[in-house]
XYZ file of C-alpha atoms in Angstrom:
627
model
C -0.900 -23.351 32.957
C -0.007 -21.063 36.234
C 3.666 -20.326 34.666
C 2.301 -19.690 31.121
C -0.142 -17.446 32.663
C 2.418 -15.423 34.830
C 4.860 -15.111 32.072
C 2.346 -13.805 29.383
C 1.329 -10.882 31.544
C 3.276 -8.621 30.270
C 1.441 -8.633 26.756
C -1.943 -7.629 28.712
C -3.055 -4.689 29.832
C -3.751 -5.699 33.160
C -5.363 -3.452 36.174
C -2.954 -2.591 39.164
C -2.829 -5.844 41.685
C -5.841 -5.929 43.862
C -7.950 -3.912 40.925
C -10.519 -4.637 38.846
C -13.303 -2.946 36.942
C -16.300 -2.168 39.286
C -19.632 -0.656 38.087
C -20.423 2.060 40.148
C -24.189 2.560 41.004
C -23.604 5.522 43.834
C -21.008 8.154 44.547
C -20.860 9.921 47.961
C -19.290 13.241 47.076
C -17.361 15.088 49.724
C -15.804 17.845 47.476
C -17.619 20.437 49.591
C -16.160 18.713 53.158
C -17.413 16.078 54.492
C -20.334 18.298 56.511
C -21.721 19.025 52.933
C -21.610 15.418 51.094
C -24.309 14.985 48.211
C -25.109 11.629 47.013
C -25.153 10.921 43.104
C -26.688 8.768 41.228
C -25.373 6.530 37.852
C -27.575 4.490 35.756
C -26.133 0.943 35.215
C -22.995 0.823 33.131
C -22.991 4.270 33.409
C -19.614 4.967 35.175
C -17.087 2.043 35.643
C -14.048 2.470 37.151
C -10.784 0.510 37.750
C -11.258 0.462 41.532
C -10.118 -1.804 44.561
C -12.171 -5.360 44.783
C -12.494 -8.499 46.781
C -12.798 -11.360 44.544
C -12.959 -13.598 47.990
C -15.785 -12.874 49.616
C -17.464 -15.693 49.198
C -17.888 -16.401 52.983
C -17.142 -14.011 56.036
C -17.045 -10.017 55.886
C -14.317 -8.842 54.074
C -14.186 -5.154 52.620
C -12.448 -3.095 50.252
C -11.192 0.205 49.917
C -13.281 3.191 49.441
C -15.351 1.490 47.140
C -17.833 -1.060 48.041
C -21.394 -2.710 48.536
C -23.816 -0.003 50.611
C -24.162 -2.711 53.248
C -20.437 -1.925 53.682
C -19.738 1.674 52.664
C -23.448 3.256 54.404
C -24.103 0.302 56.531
C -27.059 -0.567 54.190
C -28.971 -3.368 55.535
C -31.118 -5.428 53.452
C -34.775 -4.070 55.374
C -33.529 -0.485 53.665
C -32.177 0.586 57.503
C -28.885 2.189 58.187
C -26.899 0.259 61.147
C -23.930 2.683 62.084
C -22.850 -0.567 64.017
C -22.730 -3.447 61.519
C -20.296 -5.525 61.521
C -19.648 -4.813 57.722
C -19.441 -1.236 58.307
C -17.109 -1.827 61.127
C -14.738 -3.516 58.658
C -15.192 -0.776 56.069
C -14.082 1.779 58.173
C -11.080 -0.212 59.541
C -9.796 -0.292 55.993
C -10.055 3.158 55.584
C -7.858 3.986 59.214
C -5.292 0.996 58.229
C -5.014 2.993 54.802
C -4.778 6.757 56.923
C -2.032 5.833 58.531
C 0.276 4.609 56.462
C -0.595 6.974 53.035
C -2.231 10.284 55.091
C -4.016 10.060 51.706
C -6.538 13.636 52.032
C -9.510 11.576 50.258
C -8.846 8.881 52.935
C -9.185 11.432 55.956
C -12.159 12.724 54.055
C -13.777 9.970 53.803
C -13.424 8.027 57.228
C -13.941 12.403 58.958
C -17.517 11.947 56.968
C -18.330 8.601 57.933
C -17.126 8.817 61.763
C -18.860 12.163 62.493
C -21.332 13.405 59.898
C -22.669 9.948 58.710
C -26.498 9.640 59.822
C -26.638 12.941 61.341
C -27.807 15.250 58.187
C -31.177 13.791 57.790
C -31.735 14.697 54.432
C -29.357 12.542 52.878
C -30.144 10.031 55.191
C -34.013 9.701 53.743
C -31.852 9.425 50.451
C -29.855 6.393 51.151
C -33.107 5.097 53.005
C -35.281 5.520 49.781
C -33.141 4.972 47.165
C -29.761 2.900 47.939
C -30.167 -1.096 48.450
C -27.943 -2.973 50.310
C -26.099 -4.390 47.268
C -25.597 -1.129 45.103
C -22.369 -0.363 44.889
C -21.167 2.950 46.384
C -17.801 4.765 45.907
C -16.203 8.048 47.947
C -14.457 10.922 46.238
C -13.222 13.557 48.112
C -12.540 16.096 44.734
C -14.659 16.421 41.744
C -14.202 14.166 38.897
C -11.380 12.858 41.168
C -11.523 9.241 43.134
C -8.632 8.528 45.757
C -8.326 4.887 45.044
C -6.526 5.871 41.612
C -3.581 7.291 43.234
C -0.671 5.441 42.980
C -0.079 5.484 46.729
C -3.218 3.455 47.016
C -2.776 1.095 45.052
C 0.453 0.640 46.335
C -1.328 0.366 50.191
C -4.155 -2.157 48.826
C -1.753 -4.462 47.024
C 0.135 -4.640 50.293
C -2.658 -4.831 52.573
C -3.884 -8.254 50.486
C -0.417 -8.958 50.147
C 0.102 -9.385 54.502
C -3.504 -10.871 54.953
C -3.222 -13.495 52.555
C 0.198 -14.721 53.081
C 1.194 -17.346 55.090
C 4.856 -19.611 55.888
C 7.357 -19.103 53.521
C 7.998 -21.480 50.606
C 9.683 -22.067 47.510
C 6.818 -20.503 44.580
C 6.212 -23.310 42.277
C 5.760 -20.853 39.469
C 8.758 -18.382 39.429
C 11.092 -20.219 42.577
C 11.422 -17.760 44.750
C 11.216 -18.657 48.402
C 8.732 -16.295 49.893
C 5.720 -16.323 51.852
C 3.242 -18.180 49.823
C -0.823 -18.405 50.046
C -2.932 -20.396 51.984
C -5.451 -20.117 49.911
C -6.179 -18.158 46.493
C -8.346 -15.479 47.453
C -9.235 -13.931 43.561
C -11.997 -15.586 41.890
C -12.391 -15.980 38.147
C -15.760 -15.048 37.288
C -16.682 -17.198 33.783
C -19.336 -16.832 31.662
C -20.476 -13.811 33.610
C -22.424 -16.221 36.299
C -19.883 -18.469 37.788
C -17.071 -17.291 40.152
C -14.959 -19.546 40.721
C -11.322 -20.203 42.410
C -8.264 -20.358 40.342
C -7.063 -23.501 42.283
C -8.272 -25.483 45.520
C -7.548 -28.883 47.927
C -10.006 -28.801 50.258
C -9.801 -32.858 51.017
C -7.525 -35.080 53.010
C -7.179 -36.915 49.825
C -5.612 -34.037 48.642
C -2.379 -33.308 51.006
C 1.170 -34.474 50.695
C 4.144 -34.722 53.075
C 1.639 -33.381 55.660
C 0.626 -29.779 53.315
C -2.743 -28.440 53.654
C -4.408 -26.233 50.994
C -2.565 -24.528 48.116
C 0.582 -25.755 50.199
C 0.718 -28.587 48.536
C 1.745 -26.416 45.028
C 2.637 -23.529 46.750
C 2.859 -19.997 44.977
C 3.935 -16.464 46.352
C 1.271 -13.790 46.372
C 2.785 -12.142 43.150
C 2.860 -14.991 41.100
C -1.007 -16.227 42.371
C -2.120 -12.631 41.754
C -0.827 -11.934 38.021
C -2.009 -15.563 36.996
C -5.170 -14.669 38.410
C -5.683 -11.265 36.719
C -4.470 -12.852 33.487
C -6.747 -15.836 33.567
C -9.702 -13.225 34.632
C -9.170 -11.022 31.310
C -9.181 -13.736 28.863
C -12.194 -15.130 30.223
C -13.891 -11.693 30.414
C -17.235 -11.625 28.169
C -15.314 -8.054 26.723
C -12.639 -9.370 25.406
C -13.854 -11.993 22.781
C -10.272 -11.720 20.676
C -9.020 -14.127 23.134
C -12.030 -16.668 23.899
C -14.402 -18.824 22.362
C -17.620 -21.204 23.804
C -17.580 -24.536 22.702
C -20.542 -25.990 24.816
C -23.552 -24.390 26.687
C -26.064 -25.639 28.475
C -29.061 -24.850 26.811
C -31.560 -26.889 28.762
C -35.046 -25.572 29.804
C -35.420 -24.799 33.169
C -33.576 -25.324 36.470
C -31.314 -28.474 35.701
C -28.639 -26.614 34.051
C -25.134 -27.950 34.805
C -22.161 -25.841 35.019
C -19.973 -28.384 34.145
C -21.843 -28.621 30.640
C -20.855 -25.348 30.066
C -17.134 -25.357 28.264
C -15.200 -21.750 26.837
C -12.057 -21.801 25.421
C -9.174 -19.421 26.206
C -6.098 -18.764 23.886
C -3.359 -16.582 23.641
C 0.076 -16.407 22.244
C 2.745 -15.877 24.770
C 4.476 -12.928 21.983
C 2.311 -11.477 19.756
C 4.839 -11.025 16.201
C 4.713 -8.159 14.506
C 3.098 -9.254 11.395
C 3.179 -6.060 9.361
C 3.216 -5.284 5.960
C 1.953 -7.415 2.768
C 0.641 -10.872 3.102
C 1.159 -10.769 7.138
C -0.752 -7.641 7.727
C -3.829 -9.668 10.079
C -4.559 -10.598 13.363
C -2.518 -13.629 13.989
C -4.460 -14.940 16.932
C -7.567 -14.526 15.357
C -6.437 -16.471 11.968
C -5.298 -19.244 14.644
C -8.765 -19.424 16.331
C -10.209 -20.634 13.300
C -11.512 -23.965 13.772
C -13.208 -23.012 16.997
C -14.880 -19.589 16.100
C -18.389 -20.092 15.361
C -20.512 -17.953 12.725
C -22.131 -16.404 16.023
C -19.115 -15.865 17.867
C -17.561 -13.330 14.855
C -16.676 -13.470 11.370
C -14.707 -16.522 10.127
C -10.803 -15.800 9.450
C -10.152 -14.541 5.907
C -9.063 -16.944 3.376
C -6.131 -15.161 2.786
C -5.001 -14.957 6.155
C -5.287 -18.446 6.949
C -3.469 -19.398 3.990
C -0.686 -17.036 5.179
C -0.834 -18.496 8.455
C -0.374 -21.954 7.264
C 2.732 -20.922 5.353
C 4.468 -19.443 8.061
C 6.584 -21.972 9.196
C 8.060 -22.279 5.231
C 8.140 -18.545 5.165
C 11.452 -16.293 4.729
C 11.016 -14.368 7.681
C 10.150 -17.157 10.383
C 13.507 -16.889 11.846
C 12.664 -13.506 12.361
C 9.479 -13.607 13.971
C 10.813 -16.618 15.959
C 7.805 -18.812 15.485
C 9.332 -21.539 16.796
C 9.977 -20.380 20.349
C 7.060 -18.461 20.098
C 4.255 -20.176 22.348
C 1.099 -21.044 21.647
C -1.368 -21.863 24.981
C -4.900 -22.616 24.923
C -7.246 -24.168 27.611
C -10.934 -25.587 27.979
C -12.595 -24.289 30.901
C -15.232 -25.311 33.037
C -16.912 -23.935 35.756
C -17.975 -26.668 38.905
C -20.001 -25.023 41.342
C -17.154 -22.623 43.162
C -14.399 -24.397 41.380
C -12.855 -24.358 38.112
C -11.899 -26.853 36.156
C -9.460 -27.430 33.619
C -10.736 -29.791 30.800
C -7.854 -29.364 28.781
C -4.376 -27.504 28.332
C -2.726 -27.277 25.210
C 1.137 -25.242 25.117
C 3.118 -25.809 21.672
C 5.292 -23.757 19.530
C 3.873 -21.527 17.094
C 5.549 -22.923 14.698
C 3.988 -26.586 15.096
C 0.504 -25.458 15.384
C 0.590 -23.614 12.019
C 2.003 -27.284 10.679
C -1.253 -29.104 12.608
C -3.752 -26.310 12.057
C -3.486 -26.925 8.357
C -3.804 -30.820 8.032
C -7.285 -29.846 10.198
C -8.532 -27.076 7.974
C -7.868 -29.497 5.116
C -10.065 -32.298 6.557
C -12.689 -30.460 8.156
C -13.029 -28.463 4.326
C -16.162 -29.527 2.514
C -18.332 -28.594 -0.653
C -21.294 -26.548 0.347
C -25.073 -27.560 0.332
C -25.769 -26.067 -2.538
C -22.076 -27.532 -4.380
C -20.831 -23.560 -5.204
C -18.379 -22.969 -2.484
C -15.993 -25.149 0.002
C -16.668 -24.478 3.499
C -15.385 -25.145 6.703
C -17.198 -26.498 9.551
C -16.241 -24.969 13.090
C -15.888 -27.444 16.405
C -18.818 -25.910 17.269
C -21.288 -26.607 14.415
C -20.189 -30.043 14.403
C -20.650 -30.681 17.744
C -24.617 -29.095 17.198
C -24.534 -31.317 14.117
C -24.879 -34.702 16.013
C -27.717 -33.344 18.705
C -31.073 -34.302 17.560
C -32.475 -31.449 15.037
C -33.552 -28.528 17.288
C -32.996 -30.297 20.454
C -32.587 -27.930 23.619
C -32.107 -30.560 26.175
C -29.229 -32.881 24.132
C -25.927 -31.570 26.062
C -22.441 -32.047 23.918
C -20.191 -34.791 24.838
C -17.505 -33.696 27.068
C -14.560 -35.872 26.134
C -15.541 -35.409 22.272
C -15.094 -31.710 22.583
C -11.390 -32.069 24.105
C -10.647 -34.571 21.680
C -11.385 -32.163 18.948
C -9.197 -29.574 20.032
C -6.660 -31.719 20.445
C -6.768 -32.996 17.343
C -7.007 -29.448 15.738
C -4.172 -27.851 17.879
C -2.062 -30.700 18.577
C -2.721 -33.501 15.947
C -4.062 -36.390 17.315
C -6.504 -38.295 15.554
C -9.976 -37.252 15.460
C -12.575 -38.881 17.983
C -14.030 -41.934 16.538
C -17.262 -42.137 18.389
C -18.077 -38.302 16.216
C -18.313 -40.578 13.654
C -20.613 -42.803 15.343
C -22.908 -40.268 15.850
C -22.692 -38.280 12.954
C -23.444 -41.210 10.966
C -26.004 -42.228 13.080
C -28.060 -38.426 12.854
C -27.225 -38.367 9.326
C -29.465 -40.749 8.375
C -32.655 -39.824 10.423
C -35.000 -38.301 7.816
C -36.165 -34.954 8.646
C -38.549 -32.633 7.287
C -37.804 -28.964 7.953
C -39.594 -26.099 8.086
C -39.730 -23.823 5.309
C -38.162 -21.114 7.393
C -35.850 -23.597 8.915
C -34.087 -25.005 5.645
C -30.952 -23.072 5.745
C -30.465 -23.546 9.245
C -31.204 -27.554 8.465
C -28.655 -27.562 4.879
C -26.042 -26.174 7.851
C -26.774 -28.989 10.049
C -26.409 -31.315 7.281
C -23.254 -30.034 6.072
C -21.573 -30.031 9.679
C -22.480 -33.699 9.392
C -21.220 -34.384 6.460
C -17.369 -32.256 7.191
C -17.615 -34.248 10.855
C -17.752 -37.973 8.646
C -15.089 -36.634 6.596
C -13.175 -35.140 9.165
C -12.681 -38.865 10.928
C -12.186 -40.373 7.703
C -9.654 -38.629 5.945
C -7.929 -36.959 8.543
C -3.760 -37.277 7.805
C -4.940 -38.923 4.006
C -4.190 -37.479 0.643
C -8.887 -37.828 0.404
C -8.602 -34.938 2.740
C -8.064 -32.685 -0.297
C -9.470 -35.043 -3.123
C -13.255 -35.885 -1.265
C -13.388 -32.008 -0.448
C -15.530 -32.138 -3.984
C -17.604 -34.347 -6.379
C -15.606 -37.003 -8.153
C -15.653 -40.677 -9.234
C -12.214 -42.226 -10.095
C -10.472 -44.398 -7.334
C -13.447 -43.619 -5.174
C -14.956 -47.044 -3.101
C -17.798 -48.975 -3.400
C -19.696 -47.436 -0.852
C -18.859 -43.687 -0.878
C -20.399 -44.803 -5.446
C -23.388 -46.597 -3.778
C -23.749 -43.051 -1.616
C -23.504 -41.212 -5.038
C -25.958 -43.961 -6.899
C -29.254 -42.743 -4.115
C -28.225 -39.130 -5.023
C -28.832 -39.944 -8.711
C -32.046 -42.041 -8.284
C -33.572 -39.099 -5.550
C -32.815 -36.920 -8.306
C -34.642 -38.598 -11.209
C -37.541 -39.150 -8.943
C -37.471 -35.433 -8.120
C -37.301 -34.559 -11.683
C -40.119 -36.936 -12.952
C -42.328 -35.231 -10.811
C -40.988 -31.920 -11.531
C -40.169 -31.494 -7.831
C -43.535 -31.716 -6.824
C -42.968 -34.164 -3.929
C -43.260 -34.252 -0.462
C -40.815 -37.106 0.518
C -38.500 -38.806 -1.559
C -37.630 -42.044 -1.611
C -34.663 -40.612 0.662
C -36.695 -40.362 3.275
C -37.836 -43.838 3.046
C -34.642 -46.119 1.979
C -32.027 -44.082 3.201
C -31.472 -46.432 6.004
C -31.708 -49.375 4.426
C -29.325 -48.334 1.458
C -26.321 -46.979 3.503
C -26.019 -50.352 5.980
C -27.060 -53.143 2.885
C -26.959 -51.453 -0.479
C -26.746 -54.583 -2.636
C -30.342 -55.351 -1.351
C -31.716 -51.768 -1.016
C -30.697 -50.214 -4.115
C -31.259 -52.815 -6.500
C -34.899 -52.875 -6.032
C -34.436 -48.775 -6.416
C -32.720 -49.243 -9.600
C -35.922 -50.694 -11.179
C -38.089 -47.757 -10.511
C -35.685 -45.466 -12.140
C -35.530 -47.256 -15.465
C -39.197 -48.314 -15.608
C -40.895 -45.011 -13.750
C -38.820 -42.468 -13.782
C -36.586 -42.272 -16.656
C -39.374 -42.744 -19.253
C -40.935 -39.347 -17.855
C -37.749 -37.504 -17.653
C -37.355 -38.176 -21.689
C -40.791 -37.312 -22.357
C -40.641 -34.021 -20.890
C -36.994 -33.063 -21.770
C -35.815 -32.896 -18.056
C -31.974 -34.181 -18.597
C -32.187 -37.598 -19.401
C -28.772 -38.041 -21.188
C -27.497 -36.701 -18.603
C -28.578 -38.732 -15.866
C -27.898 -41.269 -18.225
C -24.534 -40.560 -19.061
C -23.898 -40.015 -14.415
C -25.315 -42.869 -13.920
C -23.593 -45.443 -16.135
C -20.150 -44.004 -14.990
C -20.756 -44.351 -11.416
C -21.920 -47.836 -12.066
C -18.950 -48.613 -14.097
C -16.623 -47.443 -12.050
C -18.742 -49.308 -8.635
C -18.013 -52.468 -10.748
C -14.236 -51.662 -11.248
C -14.499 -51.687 -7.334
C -15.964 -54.865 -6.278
C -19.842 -54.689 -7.209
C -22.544 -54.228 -4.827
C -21.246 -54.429 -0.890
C -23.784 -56.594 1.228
C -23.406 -54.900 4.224
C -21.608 -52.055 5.552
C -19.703 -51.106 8.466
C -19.734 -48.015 10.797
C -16.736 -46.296 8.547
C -18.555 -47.268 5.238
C -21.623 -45.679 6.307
C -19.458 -43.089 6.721
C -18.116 -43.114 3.059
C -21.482 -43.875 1.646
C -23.315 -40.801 3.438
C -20.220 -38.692 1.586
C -21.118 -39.797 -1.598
C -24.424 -39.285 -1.601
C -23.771 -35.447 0.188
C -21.135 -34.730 -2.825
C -23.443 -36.097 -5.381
C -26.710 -34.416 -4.230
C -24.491 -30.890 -3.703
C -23.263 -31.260 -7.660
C -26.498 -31.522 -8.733
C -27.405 -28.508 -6.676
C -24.862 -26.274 -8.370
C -25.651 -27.800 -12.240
C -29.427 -25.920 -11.189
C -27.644 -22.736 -10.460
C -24.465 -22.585 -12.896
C -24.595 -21.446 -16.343
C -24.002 -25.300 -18.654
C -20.746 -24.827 -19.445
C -19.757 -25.253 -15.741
C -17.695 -27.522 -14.164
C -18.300 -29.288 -10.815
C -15.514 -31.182 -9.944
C -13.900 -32.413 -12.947
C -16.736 -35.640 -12.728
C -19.500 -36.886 -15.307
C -22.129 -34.433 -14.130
C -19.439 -31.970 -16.104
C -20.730 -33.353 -19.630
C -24.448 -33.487 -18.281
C -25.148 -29.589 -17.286
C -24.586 -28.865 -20.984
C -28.424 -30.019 -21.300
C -27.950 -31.585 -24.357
C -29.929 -34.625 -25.310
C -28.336 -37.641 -27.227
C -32.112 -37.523 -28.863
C -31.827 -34.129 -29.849
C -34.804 -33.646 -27.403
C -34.732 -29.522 -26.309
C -33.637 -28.516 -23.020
C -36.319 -27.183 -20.981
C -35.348 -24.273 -18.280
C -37.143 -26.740 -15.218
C -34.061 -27.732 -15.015
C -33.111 -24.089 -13.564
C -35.896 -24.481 -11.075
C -34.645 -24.764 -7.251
C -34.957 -27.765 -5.809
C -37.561 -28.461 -3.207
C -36.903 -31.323 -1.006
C -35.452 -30.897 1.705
């Protein structure tokens, strides 16, 4: 990850070694000499500049360069005193003389002239700093107007050398680019993730963790160049700003204090060469197209159909030689933060040119009929992962080893995690009754559910593409029985012209998707004897429940009759079927008759036309309204 890291940089616009951006609170100006410095003030966010930092200062004083903490610049201290003699304002100014005498910078000399002999002496900016500065503001020196020394290129050159001799140690071969050089004791830059957590790019601080007598960072030893770009790198893909290049998969979301940084997971990706996809069909951000499965609705806009399909063609395309796809790398890790530590949950570096070829066989799995049965959709990582927490839960956490799974089975191919079906099974069947307001927010959850069964199911099988939609021919006995409790919910629903508060989903659900044989056939004789006489009477489809219902049994004979029981994996197929059939009914209520829904039975039954010559009445237009 270091080396992938190191040689990407050049791609990034990264700030000079040593930099980073610093939001600038206070600004002691010295363009009239340093006898006549004014103080200015910047609201938050207001002025941010590119400016020296110390991402190690987690312990111990350590300062920067002409831009710092009060308690460092002024000598700030946290009762809102000034202490001339601090030991952080000792080590401010020793920066600043270090820096004097090896650039004879003007804004240097400046500075240190104001802050050795005028600094506390002109009372009235003293009472300023007193009444207005705390000890944590951030406070910067410029010695011109609208012009900050620590931007000149013989300053940056001075800091990246002064971290450069302080945080070297014995010299080494680099384990990243080879060199021998001195290498780092330690990693002083800290990656700050998820805006909260800083944390060190690498660590041993246990015996457990030497070799061949190596301490530390000794043990994989890199030069101060090498630990500084992979640093910087690492730092602007995790940086909440840029979102092109990261995604959260898992937050804590529990109430309270007991959140756990290690339940917190973001994704970073990147390509090592960004082609130059211009013109026609490959005009669209290629990195974005490839972050498909694991952007979420509230992380940005899904990729566009188009682009994805273009995507997944690449490798077939004319013009992959030229955009050399396949030596083209593709890196992408799962991130964790542990306290001061970071953690690496997984790492994932192919070609680009495979993960087109793996991406596709996902987005083909994971695709899935809407709710409502007028669109195919595709569930993100994300929304699955929410899909088997309990409904609404804040304090269910997502399963650590299931979320690396699933990016390794999007980006790399390896079969999907079993136990998601285990518990997407398992939520699917809970009966729940939303909220009015909650309903599309609870037809999402359901659907995630349903694209995570199918996504373990048919992963790698030709019923990737063919259980994307309603359909009856070939399919087994327990994905029919799944379709046959769609059918009789339906013609309860309709015999009491949706005016119902539970269905008899809600009740035999259960019991129908592990023994069927036992559940359903005591269902079947409500729906001839209660139900079906009522839908005739009042001309609410009944030849065409009729006409569903006696192919699906047909073809559930052609496949072995009723199944007693039924495994894990059935349950599975079963809660499919009943999804796919309950969605095609959906979109018969909403399509004009002539429409088709998956090439099926229902097709012949939204014409509305009664065997009986019975007249079609427009309830059957009327949304549906269980849940």
């Amino acid at each position: 990850m270091l080396r992938a890291l190191v040689e990407s940089a050049p791609r990034f616009e990264l700030s000079p070694s040593g930099y980073g951006p610093v939001g600038i609170r206070w600004v002691v100006d010295l363009s009239g000499g340093p006898a006549g410095a004014e103080l200015l003030a910047f609201k938050k966010n207001d002025l941010t500049k590119t400016a020296p930092v110390r991402r190690d200062r987690t312990s111990g004083i350590r300062s920067s360069l002409l831009v710092d903490k009060a308690s460092y610049a002024l000598g700030v201290t946290k009762r809102k005193t000034v202490d001339n003699g601090s030991d952080e304002h000792a080590a401010f100014k020793e920066v600043l003389r270090c820096c004097l005498e090896e650039t004879h910078e003007p804004g240097v000399a400046a500075a240190l002239d104001f802050l050795d002999h005028h600094w506390g002496k002109d009372s009235r900016l003293l009472e300023q700093v007193i009444a207005k500065i705390d000890a944590d503001d951030v406070v910067a020196f410029r010695s011109e107007a609208s012009h900050y020394a620590f931007e000149t290129a013989s300053l940056r050159e001075f800091w990246r050398e002064y971290l450069r001799k302080h945080y070297s140690g014995e010299q080494a071969y680099c384990c990243v680019c080879g060199r021998r050089s001195p290498i780092l004791p330690t990693l002083p830059w800290k990656v700050e993730i998820f805006g909260i957590y800083k944390c060190a790019l690498s660590s041993f601080n246990k015996s457990a963790f030497t070799s061949f007598g190596k301490e530390q960072t000794a043990n994989s030893p890199l030069c101060f160049e090498c630990a500084s770009t992979a640093s910087q790198v690492l730092q602007y893909l995790v940086d909440q700003r840029h979102h092109r290049h990261q995604r959260v998969l898992s937050r804590d979301e529990s109430r309270g204090g007991g959140k756990t940084p290690l339940k917190n997971q973001l994704a970073v990706f990147w390509l090592k060469e960004v082609p130059k996809l211009t013109g026609g069909e490959f005009s669209f951000d290629l990195e974005a197209a490839l972050a498909g499965p694991i952007t979420d609705a509230s992380q940005g806009p899904p990729p566009d159909p188009a682009h994805v399909d273009a995507l997944y063609g690449l490798p077939w395309h004319e013009s992959a030689s030229a955009l050399q796809i396949a030596t083209n790398r593709f890196y992408l890790g799962v991130l964790s933060p542990n306290k001061s530590r970071l953690v690496v949950r997984e790492w994932v570096d192919t070609s680009l040119d495979a993960v087109c070829r793996v991406l596709k066989e996902y987005d083909t799995a994971r695709a899935l009929v809407s709710v409502d049965g007028l669109s195919v959709n595709r569930a993100s990582l994300q929304e699955m992962l929410r899909a088997v927490r309990p409904w609404k839960s804040r304090s269910a956490t997502d399963n650590a080893n299931i979320v690396r799974k699933l990016v390794r089975t999007a980006y790399t191919g390896t079969p999907p995690p079993p136990e998601l079906l285990h518990l997407a099974v398992q939520r699917f069947r809970v009966p729940i009754r939303p909220k009015r307001n909650e309903i599309e927010q609870f037809e999402r959850w359901r659907q995630a559910q349903a694209a995570a069964i199918k996504l373990v199911l048919t992963y790698g099988t030709e019923e990737a593409i063919t259980l994307q939609t309603i359909g009856i021919e070939g399919r087994s006995g327990p994905h029919l029985c799944g379709q046959l409790l769609a059918i009789l919910e339906e013609a309860q629903s309709r015999a009491s012209r949706w005016r119902i508060n539970a269905t008899l989903v809600d009740r035999f659900y259960g019991g129908a998707s592990t023994s069927p044989s036992t559940t359903l056939g005591h269902l079947m004789k409500q729906f001839t004897q209660a139900h079906m006489p009522k839908i005739r009477k009042n001309g609410l489809g009944y030849g065409e429940l009729e006409e569903t219902i006696e192919s699906v049994w047909q073809e559930l004979d052609r496949s072995g009759g009723w199944p007693a029981t039924l495994t894990l994996s059935q349950q599975g197929e079963f809660a499919l079927g009943f999804y796919l059939r309950r969605a095609a009914f959906r979109a018969a209520r909403r399509k004009p008759p002539s429409a088709n829904i998956g090439g099926s039975a229902i097709d012949a039954a939204t014409t509305g036309t009664e065997n009986d010559n019975e007249r079609t009445e427009q309830t059957l237009l009327r949304p549906e309204q269980t849940a």
